[in-house]
Short mmCIF file of C-alpha atoms in Angstrom, two decimals:
data_model
loop_
_atom_site.label_atom_id
_atom_site.label_comp_id
_atom_site.label_asym_id
_atom_site.label_seq_id
_atom_site.Cartn_x
_atom_site.Cartn_y
_atom_site.Cartn_z
CA MET A 974 -44.78 37.82 79.48
CA ALA A 975 -41.17 36.63 79.09
CA THR A 976 -39.15 36.19 82.17
CA PRO A 977 -35.70 38.25 82.31
CA ALA A 978 -32.53 36.21 82.69
CA PHE A 979 -31.10 36.70 86.13
CA ASP A 980 -27.83 35.15 87.54
CA SER A 981 -28.93 32.33 89.16
CA SER A 982 -26.60 33.06 92.20
CA LEU A 983 -28.48 36.12 92.90
CA LEU A 984 -32.09 35.32 92.11
CA THR A 985 -33.84 31.92 91.04
CA ARG A 986 -36.87 31.72 88.93
CA ARG A 987 -38.67 30.14 91.86
CA GLY A 988 -37.58 33.40 93.97
CA ILE A 989 -39.23 35.52 91.63
CA LEU A 990 -42.54 33.35 91.80
CA ALA A 991 -42.07 33.73 95.74
CA ALA A 992 -41.94 37.33 95.54
CA ALA A 993 -45.30 37.04 93.10
CA ALA A 994 -47.31 35.32 95.89
CA GLY A 995 -48.99 38.18 97.22
CA SER A 996 -50.43 39.42 94.21
CA LEU A 997 -51.94 35.74 93.47
CA LEU A 998 -52.62 34.79 97.01
CA LEU A 999 -53.81 38.13 98.44
CA ALA A 1000 -55.36 40.02 95.25
CA GLY A 1001 -58.97 40.52 95.87
CA CYS A 1002 -59.26 38.70 99.14
CA GLY A 1003 -58.37 39.26 102.96
CA GLN A 1004 -58.28 37.31 106.15
CA PRO A 1005 -61.57 36.20 107.50
CA GLY A 1006 -63.71 39.18 108.68
CA GLU A 1007 -61.65 41.69 107.11
CA ARG A 1008 -63.08 44.46 104.92
CA PRO A 1009 -61.64 46.47 102.15
CA ASP A 1010 -59.83 49.83 103.02
CA ASP A 1011 -60.96 51.41 99.97
CA GLU A 1012 -64.62 50.74 99.97
CA SER A 1013 -65.39 54.43 98.80
CA SER A 1014 -63.88 53.64 95.56
CA ALA A 1015 -64.48 50.02 94.65
CA SER A 1016 -68.33 49.75 95.59
CA SER A 1017 -70.28 46.68 95.51
CA ALA A 1018 -71.09 45.08 91.88
CA PRO A 1019 -74.89 44.48 91.33
CA GLY A 1020 -75.69 40.67 91.34
CA ASN A 1021 -75.94 40.53 87.53
CA GLN A 1022 -71.93 41.74 87.45
CA ASP A 1023 -70.86 38.73 89.23
CA LEU A 1024 -67.74 36.71 88.20
CA VAL A 1025 -69.69 33.65 86.92
CA VAL A 1026 -67.36 30.70 87.08
CA GLY A 1027 -68.58 27.55 85.36
CA ALA A 1028 -67.06 24.40 86.59
CA SER A 1029 -67.43 20.70 85.47
CA LEU A 1030 -65.89 18.18 87.57
CA GLU A 1031 -66.16 14.50 88.15
CA LEU A 1032 -68.14 14.52 91.33
CA THR A 1033 -69.25 10.99 90.29
CA GLY A 1034 -67.82 8.04 88.26
CA ARG A 1035 -64.18 6.98 87.97
CA GLY A 1036 -62.83 10.25 88.21
CA ALA A 1037 -64.61 11.27 91.52
CA ALA A 1038 -61.54 10.46 93.71
CA LEU A 1039 -60.12 13.63 91.89
CA GLY A 1040 -62.93 15.88 90.97
CA VAL A 1041 -64.67 16.05 94.63
CA PRO A 1042 -61.56 17.44 96.35
CA GLN A 1043 -61.12 19.95 93.50
CA GLN A 1044 -65.07 20.98 93.93
CA ARG A 1045 -64.16 21.65 97.71
CA ALA A 1046 -61.13 23.25 96.91
CA LEU A 1047 -62.99 25.68 94.42
CA GLU A 1048 -65.95 26.30 96.98
CA ILE A 1049 -63.25 27.17 99.88
CA ARG A 1050 -61.41 29.75 97.51
CA ALA A 1051 -64.72 31.16 96.46
CA ASP A 1052 -65.78 31.66 99.93
CA ALA A 1053 -62.36 33.74 100.78
CA LEU A 1054 -62.84 35.84 97.95
CA ASN A 1055 -66.28 36.83 98.50
CA LYS A 1056 -65.40 37.81 102.18
CA VAL A 1057 -64.20 41.53 100.76
CA GLY A 1058 -64.97 40.72 96.71
CA ILE A 1059 -62.58 41.01 93.77
CA PRO A 1060 -61.74 44.62 92.81
CA VAL A 1061 -62.55 45.09 89.23
CA GLY A 1062 -62.27 48.58 87.91
CA ASN A 1063 -64.39 50.60 90.20
CA LEU A 1064 -66.44 47.74 91.52
CA ARG A 1065 -66.13 44.68 93.91
CA ARG A 1066 -67.27 41.81 92.13
CA SER A 1067 -68.65 38.57 93.89
CA VAL A 1068 -67.54 34.95 92.46
CA ARG A 1069 -70.74 33.20 91.54
CA LEU A 1070 -69.77 29.37 90.93
CA GLU A 1071 -72.25 27.05 88.72
CA ILE A 1072 -70.69 23.82 89.32
CA ARG A 1073 -71.82 20.39 87.25
CA ASP A 1074 -71.11 16.72 87.58
CA ASN A 1075 -69.94 15.80 84.13
CA ARG A 1076 -69.95 11.86 85.57
CA SER A 1077 -66.47 11.44 84.33
CA ASP A 1078 -68.13 11.59 80.65
CA PRO A 1079 -66.29 13.70 78.32
CA ARG A 1080 -69.33 14.00 75.97
CA GLU A 1081 -71.04 15.36 79.15
CA ALA A 1082 -68.30 17.61 80.23
CA ALA A 1083 -68.08 19.07 76.49
CA ARG A 1084 -71.87 19.73 76.84
CA GLN A 1085 -71.74 20.96 80.34
CA ALA A 1086 -69.18 23.51 79.06
CA ALA A 1087 -71.15 24.82 76.12
CA GLU A 1088 -74.17 25.03 78.49
CA LEU A 1089 -72.46 27.08 80.87
CA THR A 1090 -70.95 29.75 78.35
CA ARG A 1091 -74.21 30.43 77.05
CA LYS A 1092 -75.41 31.07 80.55
CA GLY A 1093 -72.87 33.60 80.95
CA ALA A 1094 -69.83 32.15 82.68
CA GLN A 1095 -66.92 34.19 81.90
CA VAL A 1096 -64.12 31.37 82.72
CA LEU A 1097 -64.41 27.48 82.81
CA ILE A 1098 -62.43 25.39 85.44
CA GLY A 1099 -62.58 21.59 86.02
CA GLY A 1100 -61.94 18.30 84.18
CA ALA A 1101 -59.84 16.38 86.48
CA LEU A 1102 -59.46 13.42 83.93
CA ALA A 1103 -57.48 14.08 80.68
CA GLU A 1104 -60.40 13.01 78.62
CA THR A 1105 -63.01 15.29 79.98
CA SER A 1106 -60.34 18.28 80.17
CA THR A 1107 -59.74 17.90 76.13
CA ALA A 1108 -63.44 17.90 75.89
CA ILE A 1109 -63.82 21.17 77.61
CA ALA A 1110 -60.88 22.57 75.91
CA GLU A 1111 -62.34 21.82 72.47
CA VAL A 1112 -65.47 23.72 73.54
CA ALA A 1113 -63.45 26.89 75.16
CA GLN A 1114 -61.67 27.10 71.91
CA LYS A 1115 -64.80 27.09 69.88
CA VAL A 1116 -66.76 29.49 72.06
CA LYS A 1117 -63.51 31.67 72.88
CA THR A 1118 -63.77 31.16 76.83
CA PRO A 1119 -60.63 30.81 78.94
CA PHE A 1120 -60.66 27.23 80.57
CA LEU A 1121 -58.31 26.46 83.41
CA SER A 1122 -57.97 22.69 83.77
CA VAL A 1123 -57.12 20.69 86.82
CA GLY A 1124 -56.56 17.50 85.06
CA PHE A 1125 -53.29 15.11 84.13
CA GLY A 1126 -52.28 14.92 80.61
CA ASP A 1127 -49.94 16.89 78.76
CA GLY A 1128 -51.94 16.74 75.72
CA ILE A 1129 -54.81 19.00 77.34
CA VAL A 1130 -52.82 21.86 76.13
CA LEU A 1131 -51.39 20.74 73.38
CA PRO A 1132 -51.03 21.82 70.09
CA LEU A 1133 -51.02 24.98 71.34
CA ALA A 1134 -52.53 26.53 68.35
CA ALA A 1135 -55.52 24.88 69.17
CA ARG A 1136 -55.57 25.49 72.83
CA THR A 1137 -55.02 29.30 72.96
CA PHE A 1138 -57.78 29.49 75.53
CA THR A 1139 -56.82 26.56 77.92
CA TYR A 1140 -54.33 26.60 80.82
CA LYS A 1141 -53.22 23.56 82.72
CA LEU A 1142 -52.32 23.64 86.54
CA THR A 1143 -51.19 20.17 87.27
CA PRO A 1144 -47.32 19.35 86.55
CA ASP A 1145 -46.17 18.18 83.30
CA ALA A 1146 -45.31 14.53 82.74
CA VAL A 1147 -41.69 15.28 82.01
CA ASP A 1148 -40.87 16.84 85.16
CA VAL A 1149 -42.73 14.48 86.99
CA ALA A 1150 -40.96 11.56 85.27
CA ARG A 1151 -37.67 13.14 85.65
CA ARG A 1152 -37.91 13.28 89.43
CA LEU A 1153 -38.82 9.35 89.33
CA ALA A 1154 -36.03 8.39 87.31
CA ASP A 1155 -33.58 10.14 89.51
CA LEU A 1156 -35.25 8.94 92.55
CA ALA A 1157 -35.19 5.25 91.08
CA ALA A 1158 -31.55 5.72 90.36
CA SER A 1159 -30.25 7.23 93.80
CA GLN A 1160 -31.93 4.09 95.36
CA ARG A 1161 -29.56 1.93 92.98
CA VAL A 1162 -32.91 0.59 91.35
CA ARG A 1163 -31.32 -0.27 87.69
CA ARG A 1164 -34.30 -2.65 86.18
CA VAL A 1165 -37.73 -0.58 86.00
CA ALA A 1166 -41.17 -1.73 84.95
CA LEU A 1167 -43.94 0.60 83.91
CA LEU A 1168 -47.66 -0.13 84.50
CA ALA A 1169 -49.48 3.00 82.60
CA ALA A 1170 -53.09 3.61 82.72
CA ASP A 1171 -54.96 3.76 79.51
CA GLY A 1172 -55.71 6.98 77.95
CA LEU A 1173 -54.20 10.37 77.60
CA HIS A 1174 -52.61 10.50 81.08
CA GLY A 1175 -50.93 7.04 80.69
CA ASP A 1176 -49.86 8.08 76.87
CA ALA A 1177 -47.96 10.99 78.40
CA GLY A 1178 -46.37 8.86 81.18
CA VAL A 1179 -45.03 6.38 78.83
CA ARG A 1180 -43.18 8.96 76.49
CA ALA A 1181 -41.93 10.86 79.48
CA VAL A 1182 -40.90 7.91 81.43
CA ARG A 1183 -39.15 6.24 78.62
CA SER A 1184 -37.16 9.37 78.08
CA ALA A 1185 -36.27 10.04 82.03
CA LEU A 1186 -35.24 6.59 82.54
CA ARG A 1187 -32.80 6.62 79.54
CA ASP A 1188 -31.39 9.94 80.68
CA ALA A 1189 -30.74 8.58 84.38
CA ASP A 1190 -29.19 5.38 82.93
CA VAL A 1191 -32.16 3.01 84.57
CA HIS A 1192 -33.30 0.16 82.07
CA LEU A 1193 -36.77 0.02 81.14
CA VAL A 1194 -37.28 -3.58 81.09
CA ARG A 1195 -41.18 -3.80 80.42
CA THR A 1196 -44.40 -1.53 79.82
CA VAL A 1197 -47.54 -2.74 80.42
CA ARG A 1198 -50.96 -1.03 80.14
CA LEU A 1199 -53.55 -1.17 82.18
CA PRO A 1200 -57.22 -1.78 81.16
CA ALA A 1201 -59.87 0.69 81.62
CA THR A 1202 -60.74 1.69 85.27
CA GLY A 1203 -63.35 -1.22 86.51
CA GLN A 1204 -61.54 -4.18 84.69
CA SER A 1205 -59.32 -6.17 86.32
CA PHE A 1206 -56.04 -5.44 86.47
CA ALA A 1207 -54.64 -8.87 87.47
CA GLY A 1208 -53.13 -9.97 84.16
CA ALA A 1209 -51.41 -6.59 83.62
CA ALA A 1210 -49.80 -6.94 87.40
CA ARG A 1211 -48.83 -10.39 86.45
CA ARG A 1212 -46.76 -9.47 83.40
CA ILE A 1213 -45.05 -6.90 85.22
CA ALA A 1214 -44.18 -9.07 88.00
CA THR A 1215 -42.99 -12.04 85.60
CA VAL A 1216 -39.83 -9.82 84.68
CA GLU A 1217 -38.88 -9.25 88.35
CA PRO A 1218 -38.03 -5.96 88.02
CA ASP A 1219 -36.25 -4.01 90.92
CA GLY A 1220 -38.92 -1.27 91.05
CA VAL A 1221 -42.42 -0.47 89.45
CA ILE A 1222 -43.71 2.99 88.35
CA VAL A 1223 -47.26 3.00 88.39
CA TRP A 1224 -48.48 6.00 86.46
CA GLY A 1225 -52.14 6.65 86.82
CA THR A 1226 -54.78 8.45 88.62
CA ALA A 1227 -56.89 7.28 91.86
CA PRO A 1228 -58.54 5.15 92.01
CA ASP A 1229 -56.40 3.26 89.58
CA SER A 1230 -53.23 3.47 91.42
CA GLY A 1231 -54.26 1.80 94.74
CA VAL A 1232 -55.91 -1.07 92.68
CA ALA A 1233 -52.73 -1.62 90.56
CA ALA A 1234 -50.49 -1.66 93.86
CA ARG A 1235 -52.92 -3.99 95.17
CA GLU A 1236 -52.64 -6.42 92.22
CA LEU A 1237 -48.97 -6.15 92.12
CA ARG A 1238 -48.56 -7.30 95.49
CA ARG A 1239 -50.76 -10.16 94.92
CA ALA A 1240 -48.67 -11.31 91.71
CA ASP A 1241 -45.62 -11.47 94.24
CA TYR A 1242 -43.91 -8.26 93.40
CA THR A 1243 -42.11 -7.12 96.71
CA GLY A 1244 -39.92 -4.20 95.54
CA PRO A 1245 -40.40 -0.51 95.66
CA LEU A 1246 -43.30 1.15 94.03
CA TYR A 1247 -43.35 4.77 92.40
CA PHE A 1248 -46.47 6.95 91.98
CA ASP A 1249 -47.23 9.94 89.43
CA ALA A 1250 -48.94 12.99 91.04
CA GLY A 1251 -51.99 11.52 89.83
CA ALA A 1252 -52.05 8.80 92.76
CA VAL A 1253 -52.04 11.40 95.57
CA ALA A 1254 -55.46 10.95 96.61
CA ALA A 1255 -57.20 9.81 99.61
CA ASP A 1256 -58.61 6.75 97.67
CA THR A 1257 -55.07 5.57 97.27
CA LEU A 1258 -54.80 5.33 101.17
CA ALA A 1259 -58.01 3.38 101.62
CA ASN A 1260 -58.14 0.34 104.10
CA ALA A 1261 -58.40 -1.72 100.89
CA ASN A 1262 -54.77 -0.58 99.71
CA ALA A 1263 -52.99 0.15 102.90
CA ARG A 1264 -50.63 -2.79 102.89
CA ALA A 1265 -49.91 -2.63 99.50
CA VAL A 1266 -49.02 1.06 99.26
CA GLU A 1267 -47.12 1.48 102.13
CA GLY A 1268 -43.53 2.75 101.60
CA ALA A 1269 -44.52 3.56 98.27
CA TYR A 1270 -43.07 6.91 96.83
CA ALA A 1271 -44.77 9.57 94.74
CA VAL A 1272 -43.90 12.62 93.17
CA HIS A 1273 -46.41 15.54 93.69
CA PRO A 1274 -46.37 19.33 94.40
CA ALA A 1275 -44.54 20.16 97.51
CA CYS A 1276 -48.07 21.82 99.13
CA LEU A 1277 -49.09 18.37 101.68
CA GLY A 1278 -48.82 19.04 105.35
CA THR A 1279 -47.64 22.55 106.07
CA SER A 1280 -46.80 22.68 109.47
CA THR A 1281 -48.63 25.22 111.99
CA LEU A 1282 -45.27 25.66 113.76
CA THR A 1283 -42.98 26.50 110.86
CA ALA A 1284 -45.46 28.36 108.54
CA THR A 1285 -43.96 31.70 107.93
CA SER A 1286 -44.19 33.03 104.45
CA THR A 1287 -47.40 34.10 102.51
CA THR A 1288 -47.81 31.10 100.81
CA GLU A 1289 -47.11 28.72 103.66
CA LEU A 1290 -49.70 30.67 105.39
CA GLU A 1291 -52.20 30.47 102.94
CA ARG A 1292 -51.50 26.66 102.71
CA ARG A 1293 -52.11 26.53 106.22
CA ASP A 1294 -55.06 28.46 106.37
CA PHE A 1295 -56.66 26.45 103.29
CA ASN A 1296 -56.02 23.02 104.99
CA TYR A 1297 -57.29 24.41 108.18
CA ARG A 1298 -60.62 25.33 106.43
CA TYR A 1299 -60.82 22.14 104.41
CA ASN A 1300 -60.42 20.17 107.77
CA GLN A 1301 -63.23 21.99 109.60
CA ARG A 1302 -65.40 21.73 106.70
CA TYR A 1303 -65.10 18.25 105.64
CA GLY A 1304 -63.59 16.61 108.88
CA SER A 1305 -60.43 15.29 106.82
CA SER A 1306 -57.18 16.71 105.27
CA ASN A 1307 -56.79 17.67 101.77
CA VAL A 1308 -54.62 15.04 100.18
CA SER A 1309 -55.08 15.90 96.63
CA ALA A 1310 -53.26 19.37 95.52
CA PRO A 1311 -55.91 22.20 95.39
CA TYR A 1312 -55.41 23.00 91.88
CA ALA A 1313 -59.11 24.28 91.74
CA SER A 1314 -58.33 26.70 94.30
CA ASP A 1315 -55.52 27.99 92.76
CA ALA A 1316 -57.21 28.25 89.17
CA LEU A 1317 -59.76 30.49 90.73
CA GLN A 1318 -57.25 32.61 92.13
CA LEU A 1319 -55.55 33.20 89.06
CA VAL A 1320 -58.78 34.33 87.49
CA ALA A 1321 -59.43 36.83 90.38
CA ALA A 1322 -55.94 38.02 89.85
CA SER A 1323 -56.40 38.38 86.21
CA ALA A 1324 -59.70 40.03 86.62
CA ARG A 1325 -58.24 42.78 88.95
CA MET A 1326 -55.28 43.44 86.39
CA ALA A 1327 -57.64 43.69 83.42
CA ALA A 1328 -59.95 45.66 85.27
CA SER A 1329 -62.70 43.85 83.35
CA LEU A 1330 -64.61 40.27 83.36
CA ASP A 1331 -64.41 40.27 79.27
CA ARG A 1332 -63.10 36.76 78.08
CA GLY A 1333 -60.81 38.34 75.88
CA ARG A 1334 -59.00 40.16 78.38
CA LEU A 1335 -58.91 37.53 81.18
CA ARG A 1336 -57.41 35.38 78.66
CA ALA A 1337 -55.00 38.02 77.85
CA LEU A 1338 -53.98 38.43 81.37
CA LEU A 1339 -53.85 34.67 82.55
CA GLN A 1340 -51.23 34.02 79.63
CA THR A 1341 -48.77 36.68 81.61
CA GLN A 1342 -49.40 35.21 85.05
CA LEU A 1343 -46.10 34.44 87.04
CA ALA A 1344 -47.25 33.62 90.54
CA GLU A 1345 -46.80 31.14 93.51
CA GLY A 1346 -50.04 29.37 94.59
CA ILE A 1347 -51.14 27.17 97.08
CA ALA A 1348 -50.40 23.91 95.33
CA GLY A 1349 -47.27 25.29 93.37
CA ALA A 1350 -45.85 27.90 91.34
CA TYR A 1351 -47.02 28.86 87.87
CA ALA A 1352 -45.54 30.67 85.16
CA PHE A 1353 -47.81 31.07 82.01
CA THR A 1354 -46.78 32.70 78.80
CA PRO A 1355 -48.20 32.83 75.20
CA SER A 1356 -46.34 29.90 74.37
CA ARG A 1357 -46.35 27.52 77.52
CA HIS A 1358 -49.84 27.06 79.10
CA GLY A 1359 -48.92 24.28 81.35
CA GLY A 1360 -47.83 26.38 84.02
CA MET A 1361 -46.62 24.12 87.14
CA GLU A 1362 -43.09 24.92 87.64
CA PRO A 1363 -40.82 21.97 88.05
CA ASP A 1364 -39.15 22.99 91.49
CA SER A 1365 -42.70 23.15 92.74
CA LEU A 1366 -42.62 19.33 93.00
CA ALA A 1367 -41.37 17.09 96.01
CA VAL A 1368 -40.88 13.56 96.76
CA TYR A 1369 -43.17 11.73 99.37
CA VAL A 1370 -43.42 8.28 100.96
CA VAL A 1371 -46.36 6.63 101.97
CA ALA A 1372 -45.70 6.15 106.04
CA GLN A 1373 -48.54 4.63 108.62
CA ARG A 1374 -51.29 5.65 105.81
CA ALA A 1375 -49.82 9.26 105.29
CA TRP A 1376 -48.07 11.04 102.74
CA GLN A 1377 -44.90 11.99 104.14
CA LEU A 1378 -42.00 14.18 102.86
CA TYR A 1379 -39.38 12.25 101.84
CA ALA A 1380 -35.90 13.26 103.02
#
């Protein structure tokens, strides 16, 4: 669904998304304890007609710092939806989650995706790592099942001809890199080094950062790739420190981001650190990393720390409610963006509009979604399956072991 061109002085693209927020956030769900007004026209569905969502997530292994928060977000959203059900045709459907631990192993993720679809999952969600998401995407394409990825890495949805059933909720590398480059330039940081993770996410970051720094007239003095998670980062950090950069961009995901910051400080680098969105996880702020990351910047969806006093819009209220539920259930705040919650809500909205749980119809409706979620705004089209909007992003700084919005 193409977005019509509007005079930006009258109506912005983000304004359209904000106006659509109700259709995403409120479709098929209500406030706690609320019952639908039209129960007579939308009766409860039999148990074997649930919306079955298969989730393959990194609950253990190197991706657990990202995968576990997504599991929690998914369960919180499913509970909210199931309070009133999702109106699909003349029935109200419940969500039934089938969650698997892929152990951060792409082969296991692919096996689970195939198994889940054989057992009736109409939709797949998961893959907090680029490699597991890519493995699931390949299976989703073969079995023609919609897959909503919560992983970092632009290649997850590319090439589009081979990813027609895959949609990515995380921000694109080019948008994050542009904000980081502009931030560095605004702080008069002229010589930047890049420390990028191994793998697909790091590949996307290297390409995006090179281009963004060039456009911002900031000189990239050295690019170093980190070894695989669990190996020593000391050598890579020393190679960065020896060129004495004014700033260092660490492009990776937790837990690697925090470990890289520690090693850079041990290598006597004392300048500013800049993280991409994959670093924003509780692990990065852990005790072992606290001194190293204090004062570091990150570009991340603007969904952290919604104030209970200033939340007035539908989206802000939903974010506040989500954060409250997360804190009540797990005793801590959600630091990572709740992409999985938005993924499930997008599926619910698509099922409601399609009046069907048919996989093909769900896919057809997903690729027309223009909506505001808890993590950010999405604009999927047939030619764009990486839907996080650039103006959903904000700059944060670590202050006293918390991510604070940077003015």
